[in-house]
Short mmCIF file of C-alpha atoms and ligand atoms in Angstrom, two decimals:
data_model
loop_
_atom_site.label_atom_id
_atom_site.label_comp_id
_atom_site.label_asym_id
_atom_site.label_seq_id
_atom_site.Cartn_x
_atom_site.Cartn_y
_atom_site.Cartn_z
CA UNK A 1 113.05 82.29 132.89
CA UNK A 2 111.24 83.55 130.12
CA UNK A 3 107.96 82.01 129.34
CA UNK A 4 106.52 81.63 125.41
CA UNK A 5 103.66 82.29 124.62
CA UNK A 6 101.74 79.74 123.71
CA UNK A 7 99.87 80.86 120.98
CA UNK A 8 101.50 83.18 118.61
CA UNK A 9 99.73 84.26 115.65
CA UNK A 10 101.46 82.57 112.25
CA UNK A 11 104.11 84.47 110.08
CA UNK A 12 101.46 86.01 107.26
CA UNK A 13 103.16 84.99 104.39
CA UNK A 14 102.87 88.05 102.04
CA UNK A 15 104.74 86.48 99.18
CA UNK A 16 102.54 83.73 98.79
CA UNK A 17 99.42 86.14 99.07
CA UNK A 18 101.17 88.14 96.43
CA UNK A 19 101.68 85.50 93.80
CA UNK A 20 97.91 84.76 93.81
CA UNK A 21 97.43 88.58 91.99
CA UNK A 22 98.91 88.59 88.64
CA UNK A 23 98.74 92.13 88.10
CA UNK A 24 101.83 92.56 90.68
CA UNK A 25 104.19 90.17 88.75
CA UNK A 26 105.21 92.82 86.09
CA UNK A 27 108.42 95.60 85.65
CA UNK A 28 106.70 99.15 85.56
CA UNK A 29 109.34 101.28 84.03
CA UNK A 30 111.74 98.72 83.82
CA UNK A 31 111.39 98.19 87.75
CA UNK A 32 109.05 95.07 89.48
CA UNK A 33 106.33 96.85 90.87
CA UNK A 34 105.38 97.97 93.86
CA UNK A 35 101.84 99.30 94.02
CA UNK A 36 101.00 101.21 96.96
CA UNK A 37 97.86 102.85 96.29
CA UNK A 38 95.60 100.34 97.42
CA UNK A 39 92.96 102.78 99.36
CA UNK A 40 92.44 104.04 95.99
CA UNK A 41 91.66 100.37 94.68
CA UNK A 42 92.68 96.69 95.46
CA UNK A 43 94.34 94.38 92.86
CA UNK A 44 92.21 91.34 92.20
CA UNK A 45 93.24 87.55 92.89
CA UNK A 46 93.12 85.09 90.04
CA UNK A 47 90.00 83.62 91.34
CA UNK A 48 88.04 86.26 91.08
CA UNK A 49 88.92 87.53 87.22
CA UNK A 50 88.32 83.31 87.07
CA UNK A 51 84.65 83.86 88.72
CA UNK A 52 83.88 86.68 86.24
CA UNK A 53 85.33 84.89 82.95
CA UNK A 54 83.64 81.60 84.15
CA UNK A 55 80.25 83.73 84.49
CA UNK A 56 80.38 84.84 81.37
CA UNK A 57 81.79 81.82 79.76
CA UNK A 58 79.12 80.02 80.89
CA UNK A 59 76.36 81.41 82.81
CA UNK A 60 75.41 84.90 81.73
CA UNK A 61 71.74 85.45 81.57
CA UNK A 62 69.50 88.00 83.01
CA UNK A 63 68.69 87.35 86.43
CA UNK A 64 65.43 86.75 88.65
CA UNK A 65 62.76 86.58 84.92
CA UNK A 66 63.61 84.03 83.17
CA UNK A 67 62.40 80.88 83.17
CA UNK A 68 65.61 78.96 81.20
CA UNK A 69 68.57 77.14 82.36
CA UNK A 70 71.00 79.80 82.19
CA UNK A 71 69.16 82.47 83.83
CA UNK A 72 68.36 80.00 86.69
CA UNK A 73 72.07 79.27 87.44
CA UNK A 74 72.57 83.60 86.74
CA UNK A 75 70.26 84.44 89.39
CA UNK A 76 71.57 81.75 91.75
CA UNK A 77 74.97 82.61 91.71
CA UNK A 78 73.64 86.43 91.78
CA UNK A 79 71.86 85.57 95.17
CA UNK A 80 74.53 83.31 96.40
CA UNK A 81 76.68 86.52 96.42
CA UNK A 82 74.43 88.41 98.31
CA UNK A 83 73.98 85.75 100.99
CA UNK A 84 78.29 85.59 101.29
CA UNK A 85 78.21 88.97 101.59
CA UNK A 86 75.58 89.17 104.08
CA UNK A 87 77.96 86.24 106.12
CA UNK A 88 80.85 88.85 105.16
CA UNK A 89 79.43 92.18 106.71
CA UNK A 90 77.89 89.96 109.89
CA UNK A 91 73.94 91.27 108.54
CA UNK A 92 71.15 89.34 110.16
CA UNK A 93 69.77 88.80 106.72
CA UNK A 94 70.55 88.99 102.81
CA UNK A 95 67.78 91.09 102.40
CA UNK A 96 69.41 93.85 103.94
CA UNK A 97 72.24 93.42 101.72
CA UNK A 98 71.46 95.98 99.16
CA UNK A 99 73.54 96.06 95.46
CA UNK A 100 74.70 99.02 94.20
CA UNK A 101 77.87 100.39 92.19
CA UNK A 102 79.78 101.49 95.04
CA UNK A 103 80.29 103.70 98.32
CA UNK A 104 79.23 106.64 96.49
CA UNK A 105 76.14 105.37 95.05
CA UNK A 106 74.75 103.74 97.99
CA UNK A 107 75.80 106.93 100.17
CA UNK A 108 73.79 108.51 97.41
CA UNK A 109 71.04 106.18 98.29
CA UNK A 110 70.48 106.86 101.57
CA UNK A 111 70.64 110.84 100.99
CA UNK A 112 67.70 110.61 99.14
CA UNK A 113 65.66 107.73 99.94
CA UNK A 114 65.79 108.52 103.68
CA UNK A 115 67.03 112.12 103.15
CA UNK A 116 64.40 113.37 101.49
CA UNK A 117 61.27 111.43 103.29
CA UNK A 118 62.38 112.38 106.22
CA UNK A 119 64.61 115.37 106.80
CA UNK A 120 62.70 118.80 107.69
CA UNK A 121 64.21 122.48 107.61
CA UNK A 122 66.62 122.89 110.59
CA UNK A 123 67.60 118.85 110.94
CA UNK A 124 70.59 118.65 110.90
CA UNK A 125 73.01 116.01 109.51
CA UNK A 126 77.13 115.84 111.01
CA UNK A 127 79.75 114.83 108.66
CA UNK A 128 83.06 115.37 109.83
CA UNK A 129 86.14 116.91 107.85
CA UNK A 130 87.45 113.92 107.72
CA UNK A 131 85.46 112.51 105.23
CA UNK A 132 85.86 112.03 101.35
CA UNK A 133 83.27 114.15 99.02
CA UNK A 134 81.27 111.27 98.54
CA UNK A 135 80.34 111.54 102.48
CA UNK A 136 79.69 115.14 102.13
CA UNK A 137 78.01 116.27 98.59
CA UNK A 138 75.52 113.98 98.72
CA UNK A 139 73.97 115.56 102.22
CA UNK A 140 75.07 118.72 100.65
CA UNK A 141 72.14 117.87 97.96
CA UNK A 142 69.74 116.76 100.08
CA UNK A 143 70.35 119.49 102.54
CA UNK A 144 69.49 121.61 100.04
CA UNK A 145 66.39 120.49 98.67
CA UNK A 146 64.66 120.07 102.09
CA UNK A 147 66.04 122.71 104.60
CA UNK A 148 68.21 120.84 106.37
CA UNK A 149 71.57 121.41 107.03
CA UNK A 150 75.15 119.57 107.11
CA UNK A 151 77.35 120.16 110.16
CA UNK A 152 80.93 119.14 109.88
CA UNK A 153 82.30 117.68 113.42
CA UNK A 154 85.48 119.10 114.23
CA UNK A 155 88.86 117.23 113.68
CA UNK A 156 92.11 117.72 115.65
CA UNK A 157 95.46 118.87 114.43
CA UNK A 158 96.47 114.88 114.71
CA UNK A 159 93.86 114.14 112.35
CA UNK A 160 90.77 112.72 114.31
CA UNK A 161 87.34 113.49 115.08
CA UNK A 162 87.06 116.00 118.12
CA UNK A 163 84.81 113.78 120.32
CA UNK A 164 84.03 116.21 122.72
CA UNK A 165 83.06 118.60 119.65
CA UNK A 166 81.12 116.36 118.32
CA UNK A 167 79.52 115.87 121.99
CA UNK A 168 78.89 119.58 121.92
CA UNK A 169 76.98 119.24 118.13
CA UNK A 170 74.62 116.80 119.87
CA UNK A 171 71.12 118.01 119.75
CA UNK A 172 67.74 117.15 118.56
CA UNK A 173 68.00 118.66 115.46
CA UNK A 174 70.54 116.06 114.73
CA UNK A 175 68.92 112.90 112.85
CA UNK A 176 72.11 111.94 110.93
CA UNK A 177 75.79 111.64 111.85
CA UNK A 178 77.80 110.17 108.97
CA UNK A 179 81.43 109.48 109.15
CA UNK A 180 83.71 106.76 108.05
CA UNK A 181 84.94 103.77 109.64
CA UNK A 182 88.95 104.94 108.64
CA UNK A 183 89.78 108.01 106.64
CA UNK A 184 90.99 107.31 102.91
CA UNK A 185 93.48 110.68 103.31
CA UNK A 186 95.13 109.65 106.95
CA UNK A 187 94.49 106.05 107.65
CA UNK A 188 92.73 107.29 111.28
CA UNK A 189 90.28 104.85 112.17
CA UNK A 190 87.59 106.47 114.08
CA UNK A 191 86.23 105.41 117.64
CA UNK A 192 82.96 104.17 116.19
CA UNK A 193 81.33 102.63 119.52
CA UNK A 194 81.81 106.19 120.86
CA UNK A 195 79.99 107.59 117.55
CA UNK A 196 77.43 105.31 117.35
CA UNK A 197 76.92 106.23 121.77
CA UNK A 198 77.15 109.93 121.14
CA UNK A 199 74.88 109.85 118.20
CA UNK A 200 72.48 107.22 119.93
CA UNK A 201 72.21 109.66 122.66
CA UNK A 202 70.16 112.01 120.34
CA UNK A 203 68.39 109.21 118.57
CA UNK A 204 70.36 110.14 115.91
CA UNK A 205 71.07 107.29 112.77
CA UNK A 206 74.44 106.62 111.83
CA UNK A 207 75.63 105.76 108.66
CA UNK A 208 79.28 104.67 108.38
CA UNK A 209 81.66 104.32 105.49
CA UNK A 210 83.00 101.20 105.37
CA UNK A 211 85.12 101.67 102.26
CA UNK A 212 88.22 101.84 103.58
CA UNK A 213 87.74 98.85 106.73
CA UNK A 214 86.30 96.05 104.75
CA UNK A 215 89.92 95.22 103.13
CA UNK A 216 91.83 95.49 106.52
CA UNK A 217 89.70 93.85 109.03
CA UNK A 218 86.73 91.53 109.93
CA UNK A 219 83.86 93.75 110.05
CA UNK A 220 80.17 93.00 111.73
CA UNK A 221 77.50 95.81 111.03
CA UNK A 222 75.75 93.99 114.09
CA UNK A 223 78.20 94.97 116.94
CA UNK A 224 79.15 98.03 115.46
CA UNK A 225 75.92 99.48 115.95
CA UNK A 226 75.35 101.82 113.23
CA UNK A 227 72.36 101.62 111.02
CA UNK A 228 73.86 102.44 107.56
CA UNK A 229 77.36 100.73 106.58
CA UNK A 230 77.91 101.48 102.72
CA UNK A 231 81.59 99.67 101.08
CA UNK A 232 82.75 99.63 97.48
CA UNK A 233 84.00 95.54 95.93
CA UNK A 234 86.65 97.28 94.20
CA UNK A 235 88.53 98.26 97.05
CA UNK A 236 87.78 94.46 98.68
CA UNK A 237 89.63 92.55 95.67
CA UNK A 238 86.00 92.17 93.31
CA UNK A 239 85.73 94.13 90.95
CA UNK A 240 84.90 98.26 90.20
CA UNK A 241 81.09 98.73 90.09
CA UNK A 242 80.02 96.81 92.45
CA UNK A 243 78.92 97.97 96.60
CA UNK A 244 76.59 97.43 99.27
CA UNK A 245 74.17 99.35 101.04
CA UNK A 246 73.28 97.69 104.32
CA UNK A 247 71.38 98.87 106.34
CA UNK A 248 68.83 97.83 109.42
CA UNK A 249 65.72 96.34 108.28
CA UNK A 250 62.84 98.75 109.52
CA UNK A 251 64.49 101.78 108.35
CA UNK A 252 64.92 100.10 104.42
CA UNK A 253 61.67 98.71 104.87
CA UNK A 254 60.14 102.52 105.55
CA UNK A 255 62.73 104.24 102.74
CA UNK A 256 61.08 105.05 99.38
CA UNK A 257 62.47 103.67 96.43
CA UNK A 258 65.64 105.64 94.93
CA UNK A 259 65.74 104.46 91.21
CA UNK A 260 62.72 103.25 89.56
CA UNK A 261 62.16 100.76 86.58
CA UNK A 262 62.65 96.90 86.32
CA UNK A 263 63.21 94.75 89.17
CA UNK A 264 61.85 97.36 91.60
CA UNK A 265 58.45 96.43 91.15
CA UNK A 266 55.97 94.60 92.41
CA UNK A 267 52.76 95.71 89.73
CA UNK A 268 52.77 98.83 86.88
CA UNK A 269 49.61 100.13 86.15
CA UNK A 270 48.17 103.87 85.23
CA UNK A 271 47.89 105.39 87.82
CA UNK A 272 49.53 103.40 90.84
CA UNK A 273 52.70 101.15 90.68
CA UNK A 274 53.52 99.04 93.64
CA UNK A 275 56.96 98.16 94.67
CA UNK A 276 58.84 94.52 95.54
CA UNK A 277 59.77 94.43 99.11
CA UNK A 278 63.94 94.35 100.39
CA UNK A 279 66.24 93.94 98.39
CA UNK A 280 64.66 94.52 94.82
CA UNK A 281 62.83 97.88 95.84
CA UNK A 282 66.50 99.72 95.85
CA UNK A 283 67.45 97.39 92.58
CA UNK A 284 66.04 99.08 89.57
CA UNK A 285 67.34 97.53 86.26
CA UNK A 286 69.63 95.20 85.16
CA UNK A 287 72.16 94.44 88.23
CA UNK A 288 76.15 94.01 87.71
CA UNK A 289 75.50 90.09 87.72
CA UNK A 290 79.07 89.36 86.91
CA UNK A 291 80.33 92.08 89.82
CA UNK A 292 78.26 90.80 92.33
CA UNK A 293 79.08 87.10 91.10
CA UNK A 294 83.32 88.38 91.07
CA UNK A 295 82.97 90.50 94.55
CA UNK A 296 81.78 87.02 96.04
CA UNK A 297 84.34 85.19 95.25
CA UNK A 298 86.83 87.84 96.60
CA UNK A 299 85.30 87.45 99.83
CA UNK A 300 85.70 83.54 99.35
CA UNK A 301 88.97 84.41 98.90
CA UNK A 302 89.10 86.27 102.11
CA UNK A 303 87.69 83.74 103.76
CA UNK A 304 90.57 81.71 103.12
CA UNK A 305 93.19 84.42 104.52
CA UNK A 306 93.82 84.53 108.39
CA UNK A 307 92.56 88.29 108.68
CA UNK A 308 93.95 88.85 111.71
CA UNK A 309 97.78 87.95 110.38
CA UNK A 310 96.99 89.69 108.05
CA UNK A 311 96.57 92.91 109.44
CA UNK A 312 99.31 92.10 111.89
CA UNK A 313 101.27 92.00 108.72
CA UNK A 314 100.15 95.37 107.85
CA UNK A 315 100.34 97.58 110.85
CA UNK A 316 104.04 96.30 110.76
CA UNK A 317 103.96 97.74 107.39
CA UNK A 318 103.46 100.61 108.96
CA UNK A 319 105.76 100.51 111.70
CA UNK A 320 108.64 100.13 109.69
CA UNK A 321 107.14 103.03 107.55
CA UNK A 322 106.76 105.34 110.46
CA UNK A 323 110.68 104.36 111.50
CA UNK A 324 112.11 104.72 108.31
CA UNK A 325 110.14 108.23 107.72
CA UNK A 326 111.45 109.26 111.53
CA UNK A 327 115.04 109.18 109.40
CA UNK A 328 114.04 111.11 106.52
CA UNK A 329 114.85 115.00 107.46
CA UNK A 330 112.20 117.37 105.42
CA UNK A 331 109.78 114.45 105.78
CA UNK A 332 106.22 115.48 107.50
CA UNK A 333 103.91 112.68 108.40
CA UNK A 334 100.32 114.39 107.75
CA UNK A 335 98.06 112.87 110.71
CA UNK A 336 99.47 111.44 113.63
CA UNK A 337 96.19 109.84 114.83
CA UNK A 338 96.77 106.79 117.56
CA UNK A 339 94.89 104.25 116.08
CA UNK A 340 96.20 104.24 112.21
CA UNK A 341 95.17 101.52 109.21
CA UNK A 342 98.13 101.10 106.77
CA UNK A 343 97.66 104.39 105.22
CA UNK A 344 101.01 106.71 105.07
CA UNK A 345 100.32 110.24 104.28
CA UNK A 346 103.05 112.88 103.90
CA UNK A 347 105.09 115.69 102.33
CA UNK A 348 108.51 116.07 101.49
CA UNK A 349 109.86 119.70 102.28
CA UNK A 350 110.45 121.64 98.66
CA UNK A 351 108.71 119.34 96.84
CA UNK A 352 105.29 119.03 95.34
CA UNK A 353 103.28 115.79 95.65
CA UNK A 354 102.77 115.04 92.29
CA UNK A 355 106.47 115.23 91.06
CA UNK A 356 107.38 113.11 94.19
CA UNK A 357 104.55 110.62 92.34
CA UNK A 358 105.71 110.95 89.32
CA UNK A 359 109.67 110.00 90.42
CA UNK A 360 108.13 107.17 92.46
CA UNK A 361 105.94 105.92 89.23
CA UNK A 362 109.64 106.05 87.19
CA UNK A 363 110.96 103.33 89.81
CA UNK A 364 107.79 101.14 89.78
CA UNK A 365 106.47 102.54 92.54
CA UNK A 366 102.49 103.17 92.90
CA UNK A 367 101.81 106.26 95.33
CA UNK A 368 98.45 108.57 94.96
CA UNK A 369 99.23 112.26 95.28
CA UNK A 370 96.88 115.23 95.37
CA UNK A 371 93.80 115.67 98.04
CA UNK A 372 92.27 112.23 98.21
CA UNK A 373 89.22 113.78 97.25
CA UNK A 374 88.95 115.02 100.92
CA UNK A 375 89.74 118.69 99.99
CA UNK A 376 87.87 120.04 103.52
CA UNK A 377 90.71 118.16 105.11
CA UNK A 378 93.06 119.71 103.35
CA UNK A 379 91.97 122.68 104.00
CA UNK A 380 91.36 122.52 107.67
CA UNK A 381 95.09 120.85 107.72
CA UNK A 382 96.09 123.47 105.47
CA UNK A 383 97.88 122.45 102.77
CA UNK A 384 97.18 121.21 99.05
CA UNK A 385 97.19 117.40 99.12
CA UNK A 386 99.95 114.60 100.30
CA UNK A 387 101.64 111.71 98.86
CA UNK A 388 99.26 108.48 99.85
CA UNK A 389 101.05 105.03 100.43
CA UNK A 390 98.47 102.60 100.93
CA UNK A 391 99.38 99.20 102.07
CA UNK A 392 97.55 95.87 101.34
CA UNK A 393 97.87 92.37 102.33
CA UNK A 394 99.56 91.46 99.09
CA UNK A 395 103.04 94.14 100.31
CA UNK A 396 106.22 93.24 101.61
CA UNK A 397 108.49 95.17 104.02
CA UNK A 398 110.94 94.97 100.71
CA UNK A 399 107.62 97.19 99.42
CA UNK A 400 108.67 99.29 102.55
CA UNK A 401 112.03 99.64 101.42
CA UNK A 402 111.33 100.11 97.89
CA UNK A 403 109.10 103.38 98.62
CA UNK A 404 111.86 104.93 100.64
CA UNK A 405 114.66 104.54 98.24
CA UNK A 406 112.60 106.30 96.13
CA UNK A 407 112.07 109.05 98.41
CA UNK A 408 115.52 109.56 99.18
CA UNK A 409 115.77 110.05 95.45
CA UNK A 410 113.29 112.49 95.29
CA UNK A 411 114.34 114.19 98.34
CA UNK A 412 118.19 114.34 96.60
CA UNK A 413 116.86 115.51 93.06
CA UNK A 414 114.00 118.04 94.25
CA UNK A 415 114.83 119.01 97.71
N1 PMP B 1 84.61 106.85 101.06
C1 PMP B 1 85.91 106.60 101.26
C2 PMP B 1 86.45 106.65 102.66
C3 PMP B 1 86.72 106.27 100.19
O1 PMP B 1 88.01 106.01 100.39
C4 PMP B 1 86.17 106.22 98.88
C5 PMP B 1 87.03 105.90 97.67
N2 PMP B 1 88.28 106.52 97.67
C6 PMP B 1 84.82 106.47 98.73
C7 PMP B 1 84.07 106.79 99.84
C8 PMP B 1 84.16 106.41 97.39
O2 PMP B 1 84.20 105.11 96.92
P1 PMP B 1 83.75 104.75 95.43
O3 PMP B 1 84.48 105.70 94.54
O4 PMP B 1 84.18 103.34 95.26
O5 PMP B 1 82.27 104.92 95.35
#
């Protein structure tokens, strides 16, 4: 006798997530389109290009000074988005929700705020090869300016970190390791209870970039342990410029202030200034109001989406990707790491990765080609770049099917 389950997780209906992003109801080339390059950046629902239009339709003011109406309602909504984003990222409180453009800004943030008040000649901060340049050149600059020094953690041939490498690294002189939660270039997602152990072992922070998790799963800075966790709205369904920094309380709390102006202050005189405490002491000028505002309501959206379907749905995106590549001769998978996010990197024997992009694009289909801005990778992997296919919760397996007609077409022209 076989005995059900008796909870199965829902069918994730794709199609009806699908319809709520009007970008992906168009013919690209004279084909319906199937965009695939969502670790790049997300499409955005109708409710959030609403939320923006609405905010300027009605609302836009400059936030937190102004005594009228419409400034009132701007900076409400402004710190309404921080609080959903503090529910979103699991932080004990908004105020360690920190705005900023993106990944690479707030990554940028920590390098020097914390960077340079506290790094000495011979600390040392691990990145591993894994990472995209925003993880590395900004450590790269601070390293230089005070002494320190950036160690990248080993990677295996399969495209993860090298725990026991990174084991060896371990030492005092280590006061940052920053890595990401899943790699943009591979789709590994990295073991980051082991990270966060290792690098707690040293008393070592850890900063981890969350720009590639936020979109696929729930995330909570809380049990993950770190003490950074830096993400980018435009690859969450808000809108391009728009990020958090969060980080734990006592070590914002004891970080200068990056950028300084408006906002950041708490009193401007000759010769002192004095700053406002978290979160205005890392938000100098004018914030992206209608970003924040539009990045809220994506995560309202989200909110409305079971996550876990969803990312059912996807990792049998990716199953049926990994079959149908198995059947493609001349087709290399780059990274084989065990525990992937719907991220398909590869090459196609005698071809390059851009002309295989570029055949794709004349079907409809969105790929990214090149080196994912993770060039170290490529080089430690040795070869030029792949051709990304990025899944989101918005793709069908007829997406699947799609991007491998194509390649057989590629393979059949250029191979
Ligand atoms: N880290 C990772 C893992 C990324 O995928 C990206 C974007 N491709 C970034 C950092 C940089 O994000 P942004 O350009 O939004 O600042």
């Amino acid at each position: 006798m076989t005995v059900r389950p008796m909870h199965t997780v829902a069918a994730f209906d794709a199609e009806r997530v699908r319809r709520d992003f009007p970008i992906l109801a168009q013919q690209v080339n004279g084909h319906p389109l199937v965009y695939l390059d969502n670790a790049a950046t997300t499409q955005k629902p109708e409710c959030v290009i609403e939320a923006i239009a609405n905010y300027y339709r009605r609302d836009n003011a400059n936030v937190h000074r102004g005594v009228h109406t419409l400034s009132d309602r701007a900076t409400h909504s402004f710190e309404q988005a921080r609080h959903a984003l503090a529910g979103f990222l699991g932080s004990p409180r908004p105020e360690q929700v920190i705005w900023t453009s993106g990944t690479t800004a707030a990554i940028n943030l920590v390098a020097y705020s914390w960077g340079h008040s506290t790094l000495k000649p011979g600390d040392r901060v691990l990145v591993s090869w894994l990472e995209h340049h925003s993880n590395i050149v900004p450590w790269q600059l601070v390293a230089a300016a005070t002494g320190a020094e950036v160690v990248p953690i080993p990677v295996t041939d399969d495209g993860e970190i090298d725990l026991e490498a990174l084991a060896g690294l371990l030492d005092a002189r280590v006061k940052m390791v920053a890595v990401n939660h899943v790699s943009n270039a591979l789709g590994t997602v990295n073991p980051v209870a082991e990270i966060v152990r290792l690098a707690k072992s040293v008393d070592a922070l850890v900063l981890l970039d969350g720009a590639q998790s936020v979109a696929h799963w729930p995330v909570d800075v809380t049990s993950l342990g770190c003490d950074f966790f830096v993400m980018s709205g435009h690859k969450l369904f808000g809108p391009t410029g728009t990020g958090v920094l969060w980080g734990r309380e006592h070590l914002l709390e004891a970080m200068p202030p990056f950028l300084g102006g408006g906002e950041m202050i708490d009193r401007v005189g000759f010769p002192t200034t004095t700053f406002s405490g978290l979160p205005f002491k890392f938000e100098a000028g004018t914030p992206n109001i209608a970003g924040a505002i539009g990045l809220a309501a994506a995560v309202d959206y989200l909110g409305g989406i079971d996550r876990r379907a969803a990312a059912e749905h996807e990792a049998a995106l990716l199953a049926r990707t990994l079959e149908l590549a198995a059947e493609v001769d001349g087709l290399r998978r780059i990274g084989r790491p065990a525990h992937a996010a719907g991220i398909f990197s590869f090459l196609l024997e005698g071809t390059h990765p851009s002309d295989v992009g570029m055949l794709l694009d004349q079907q409809g289909i969105a790929v990214r080609t090149g080196h994912h801005c993770a060039q170290p990778l490529m080089d430690r992997l040795g070869i030029p770049g792949t051709v990304r296919a990025s899944y989101s919760i918005y793709n069908t397996q007829e997406d699947v099917t799609r991007l491998f007609e194509g390649i057989r077409k590629a393979k059949r022209l250029f191979a």
